[in-house]
Amino acid sequence: MGLLRRITRLLRKPSIDPEKREENYRCIRCGAVFERNHRVCPDCGTQYVLPIDEKER
């Protein structure tokens, strides 16, 4: 149980330097952006978190 908790904490940490953080995924409902893909948006709960196109950046 402790090992799983440590791994989860490690994976949830943001990048070391927030300026260099790449936000590659966006929720199409609320517009929240994320570094990694989520099955469900943590902000609004929708299941539509999609990769951001290079044109949209």
mmCIF file of N, CA and C in Angstrom:
data_model
loop_
_atom_site.group_PDB
_atom_site.id
_atom_site.type_symbol
_atom_site.label_atom_id
_atom_site.label_comp_id
_atom_site.label_asym_id
_atom_site.label_seq_id
_atom_site.Cartn_x
_atom_site.Cartn_y
_atom_site.Cartn_z
ATOM 1 N N MET A 1 0.822 -1.189 0.000
ATOM 2 C CA MET A 1 0.000 0.000 0.000
ATOM 3 C C MET A 1 0.868 1.256 0.000
ATOM 4 N N GLY A 2 1.925 1.265 0.775
ATOM 5 C CA GLY A 2 2.811 2.420 0.829
ATOM 6 C C GLY A 2 3.530 2.652 -0.486
ATOM 7 N N LEU A 3 3.923 1.574 -1.148
ATOM 8 C CA LEU A 3 4.605 1.692 -2.432
ATOM 9 C C LEU A 3 3.675 2.304 -3.472
ATOM 10 N N LEU A 4 2.452 1.854 -3.512
ATOM 11 C CA LEU A 4 1.474 2.395 -4.452
ATOM 12 C C LEU A 4 1.245 3.887 -4.192
ATOM 13 N N ARG A 5 1.171 4.286 -2.955
ATOM 14 C CA ARG A 5 0.969 5.693 -2.592
ATOM 15 C C ARG A 5 2.156 6.544 -3.058
ATOM 16 N N ARG A 6 3.378 6.041 -2.880
ATOM 17 C CA ARG A 6 4.567 6.783 -3.311
ATOM 18 C C ARG A 6 4.613 6.926 -4.829
ATOM 19 N N ILE A 7 4.272 5.859 -5.534
ATOM 20 C CA ILE A 7 4.256 5.920 -7.002
ATOM 21 C C ILE A 7 3.205 6.916 -7.475
ATOM 22 N N THR A 8 2.037 6.893 -6.882
ATOM 23 C CA THR A 8 0.968 7.824 -7.248
ATOM 24 C C THR A 8 1.405 9.258 -6.997
ATOM 25 N N ARG A 9 2.023 9.533 -5.869
ATOM 26 C CA ARG A 9 2.501 10.876 -5.556
ATOM 27 C C ARG A 9 3.554 11.336 -6.560
ATOM 28 N N LEU A 10 4.444 10.425 -6.941
ATOM 29 C CA LEU A 10 5.492 10.747 -7.896
ATOM 30 C C LEU A 10 4.902 11.092 -9.260
ATOM 31 N N LEU A 11 3.913 10.333 -9.700
ATOM 32 C CA LEU A 11 3.307 10.567 -11.002
ATOM 33 C C LEU A 11 2.460 11.837 -11.041
ATOM 34 N N ARG A 12 1.927 12.252 -9.922
ATOM 35 C CA ARG A 12 1.075 13.439 -9.884
ATOM 36 C C ARG A 12 1.862 14.735 -9.749
ATOM 37 N N LYS A 13 3.151 14.658 -9.442
ATOM 38 C CA LYS A 13 3.946 15.866 -9.277
ATOM 39 C C LYS A 13 4.099 16.574 -10.620
ATOM 40 N N PRO A 14 4.036 17.917 -10.613
ATOM 41 C CA PRO A 14 4.265 18.657 -11.861
ATOM 42 C C PRO A 14 5.739 18.632 -12.231
ATOM 43 N N SER A 15 6.061 19.116 -13.406
ATOM 44 C CA SER A 15 7.441 19.212 -13.837
ATOM 45 C C SER A 15 8.240 20.042 -12.846
ATOM 46 N N ILE A 16 9.518 19.841 -12.820
ATOM 47 C CA ILE A 16 10.377 20.567 -11.898
ATOM 48 C C ILE A 16 10.324 22.065 -12.181
ATOM 49 N N ASP A 17 10.392 22.452 -13.438
ATOM 50 C CA ASP A 17 10.360 23.849 -13.818
ATOM 51 C C ASP A 17 9.035 24.155 -14.517
ATOM 52 N N PRO A 18 8.130 24.879 -13.872
ATOM 53 C CA PRO A 18 6.828 25.163 -14.494
ATOM 54 C C PRO A 18 6.923 25.925 -15.806
ATOM 55 N N GLU A 19 8.016 26.675 -16.022
ATOM 56 C CA GLU A 19 8.186 27.418 -17.262
ATOM 57 C C GLU A 19 8.431 26.485 -18.447
ATOM 58 N N LYS A 20 9.051 25.331 -18.198
ATOM 59 C CA LYS A 20 9.373 24.385 -19.261
ATOM 60 C C LYS A 20 8.306 23.308 -19.427
ATOM 61 N N ARG A 21 7.253 23.398 -18.644
ATOM 62 C CA ARG A 21 6.198 22.393 -18.668
ATOM 63 C C ARG A 21 5.456 22.421 -19.994
ATOM 64 N N GLU A 22 5.295 21.265 -20.594
ATOM 65 C CA GLU A 22 4.551 21.167 -21.843
ATOM 66 C C GLU A 22 3.155 20.662 -21.546
ATOM 67 N N GLU A 23 2.172 21.417 -21.957
ATOM 68 C CA GLU A 23 0.793 21.009 -21.752
ATOM 69 C C GLU A 23 0.299 20.447 -23.074
ATOM 70 N N ASN A 24 0.208 19.128 -23.139
ATOM 71 C CA ASN A 24 -0.068 18.441 -24.391
ATOM 72 C C ASN A 24 -1.514 17.993 -24.558
ATOM 73 N N TYR A 25 -2.316 18.104 -23.521
ATOM 74 C CA TYR A 25 -3.702 17.622 -23.579
ATOM 75 C C TYR A 25 -4.641 18.697 -23.071
ATOM 76 N N ARG A 26 -5.845 18.755 -23.666
ATOM 77 C CA ARG A 26 -6.840 19.754 -23.278
ATOM 78 C C ARG A 26 -8.213 19.100 -23.180
ATOM 79 N N CYS A 27 -8.968 19.504 -22.176
ATOM 80 C CA CYS A 27 -10.356 19.059 -22.032
ATOM 81 C C CYS A 27 -11.204 19.881 -22.986
ATOM 82 N N ILE A 28 -12.041 19.224 -23.799
ATOM 83 C CA ILE A 28 -12.842 19.965 -24.769
ATOM 84 C C ILE A 28 -14.064 20.618 -24.120
ATOM 85 N N ARG A 29 -14.372 20.243 -22.895
ATOM 86 C CA ARG A 29 -15.532 20.837 -22.226
ATOM 87 C C ARG A 29 -15.164 22.099 -21.453
ATOM 88 N N CYS A 30 -14.148 22.014 -20.578
ATOM 89 C CA CYS A 30 -13.822 23.164 -19.739
ATOM 90 C C CYS A 30 -12.551 23.889 -20.168
ATOM 91 N N GLY A 31 -11.740 23.294 -21.081
ATOM 92 C CA GLY A 31 -10.541 23.957 -21.575
ATOM 93 C C GLY A 31 -9.306 23.784 -20.710
ATOM 94 N N ALA A 32 -9.392 23.004 -19.639
ATOM 95 C CA ALA A 32 -8.226 22.772 -18.781
ATOM 96 C C ALA A 32 -7.152 22.038 -19.577
ATOM 97 N N VAL A 33 -5.887 22.365 -19.322
ATOM 98 C CA VAL A 33 -4.779 21.739 -20.034
ATOM 99 C C VAL A 33 -3.934 20.914 -19.067
ATOM 100 N N PHE A 34 -3.345 19.833 -19.586
ATOM 101 C CA PHE A 34 -2.605 18.892 -18.761
ATOM 102 C C PHE A 34 -1.331 18.447 -19.457
ATOM 103 N N GLU A 35 -0.355 18.018 -18.657
ATOM 104 C CA GLU A 35 0.893 17.469 -19.178
ATOM 105 C C GLU A 35 0.686 16.077 -19.747
ATOM 106 N N ARG A 36 -0.195 15.306 -19.128
ATOM 107 C CA ARG A 36 -0.396 13.923 -19.548
ATOM 108 C C ARG A 36 -1.887 13.675 -19.776
ATOM 109 N N ASN A 37 -2.167 12.601 -20.474
ATOM 110 C CA ASN A 37 -3.547 12.256 -20.783
ATOM 111 C C ASN A 37 -4.265 11.757 -19.527
ATOM 112 N N HIS A 38 -5.505 12.135 -19.392
ATOM 113 C CA HIS A 38 -6.367 11.656 -18.309
ATOM 114 C C HIS A 38 -7.557 10.955 -18.937
ATOM 115 N N ARG A 39 -8.007 9.896 -18.323
ATOM 116 C CA ARG A 39 -9.211 9.213 -18.803
ATOM 117 C C ARG A 39 -10.430 10.099 -18.600
ATOM 118 N N VAL A 40 -10.455 10.808 -17.473
ATOM 119 C CA VAL A 40 -11.541 11.729 -17.136
ATOM 120 C C VAL A 40 -10.907 13.036 -16.675
ATOM 121 N N CYS A 41 -11.436 14.161 -17.108
ATOM 122 C CA CYS A 41 -10.911 15.463 -16.708
ATOM 123 C C CYS A 41 -11.074 15.640 -15.198
ATOM 124 N N PRO A 42 -9.982 15.930 -14.475
ATOM 125 C CA PRO A 42 -10.084 16.117 -13.030
ATOM 126 C C PRO A 42 -10.871 17.369 -12.646
ATOM 127 N N ASP A 43 -10.974 18.336 -13.546
ATOM 128 C CA ASP A 43 -11.669 19.578 -13.223
ATOM 129 C C ASP A 43 -13.182 19.484 -13.386
ATOM 130 N N CYS A 44 -13.644 18.909 -14.508
ATOM 131 C CA CYS A 44 -15.089 18.921 -14.767
ATOM 132 C C CYS A 44 -15.717 17.524 -14.847
ATOM 133 N N GLY A 45 -14.899 16.478 -14.964
ATOM 134 C CA GLY A 45 -15.433 15.129 -14.965
ATOM 135 C C GLY A 45 -15.802 14.551 -16.321
ATOM 136 N N THR A 46 -15.635 15.297 -17.396
ATOM 137 C CA THR A 46 -15.960 14.772 -18.717
ATOM 138 C C THR A 46 -14.893 13.778 -19.176
ATOM 139 N N GLN A 47 -15.240 12.928 -20.112
ATOM 140 C CA GLN A 47 -14.314 11.907 -20.593
ATOM 141 C C GLN A 47 -13.572 12.349 -21.849
ATOM 142 N N TYR A 48 -13.656 13.605 -22.217
ATOM 143 C CA TYR A 48 -13.069 14.065 -23.471
ATOM 144 C C TYR A 48 -11.852 14.941 -23.243
ATOM 145 N N VAL A 49 -10.717 14.308 -22.974
ATOM 146 C CA VAL A 49 -9.431 14.984 -22.874
ATOM 147 C C VAL A 49 -8.622 14.522 -24.076
ATOM 148 N N LEU A 50 -8.299 15.455 -24.978
ATOM 149 C CA LEU A 50 -7.672 15.121 -26.254
ATOM 150 C C LEU A 50 -6.312 15.790 -26.402
ATOM 151 N N PRO A 51 -5.449 15.227 -27.243
ATOM 152 C CA PRO A 51 -4.155 15.862 -27.509
ATOM 153 C C PRO A 51 -4.345 17.209 -28.214
ATOM 154 N N ILE A 52 -3.456 18.139 -27.935
ATOM 155 C CA ILE A 52 -3.484 19.460 -28.556
ATOM 156 C C ILE A 52 -2.687 19.384 -29.859
ATOM 157 N N ASP A 53 -3.255 19.891 -30.948
ATOM 158 C CA ASP A 53 -2.553 19.955 -32.225
ATOM 159 C C ASP A 53 -1.476 21.032 -32.159
ATOM 160 N N GLU A 54 -0.441 20.889 -32.969
ATOM 161 C CA GLU A 54 0.622 21.892 -33.036
ATOM 162 C C GLU A 54 0.074 23.236 -33.507
ATOM 163 N N LYS A 55 -0.960 23.233 -34.356
ATOM 164 C CA LYS A 55 -1.548 24.476 -34.847
ATOM 165 C C LYS A 55 -2.235 25.264 -33.750
ATOM 166 N N GLU A 56 -2.741 24.590 -32.710
ATOM 167 C CA GLU A 56 -3.494 25.245 -31.654
ATOM 168 C C GLU A 56 -2.610 25.877 -30.595
ATOM 169 N N ARG A 57 -1.328 25.582 -30.588
ATOM 170 C CA ARG A 57 -0.446 26.087 -29.527
ATOM 171 C C ARG A 57 -0.148 27.539 -29.694
#
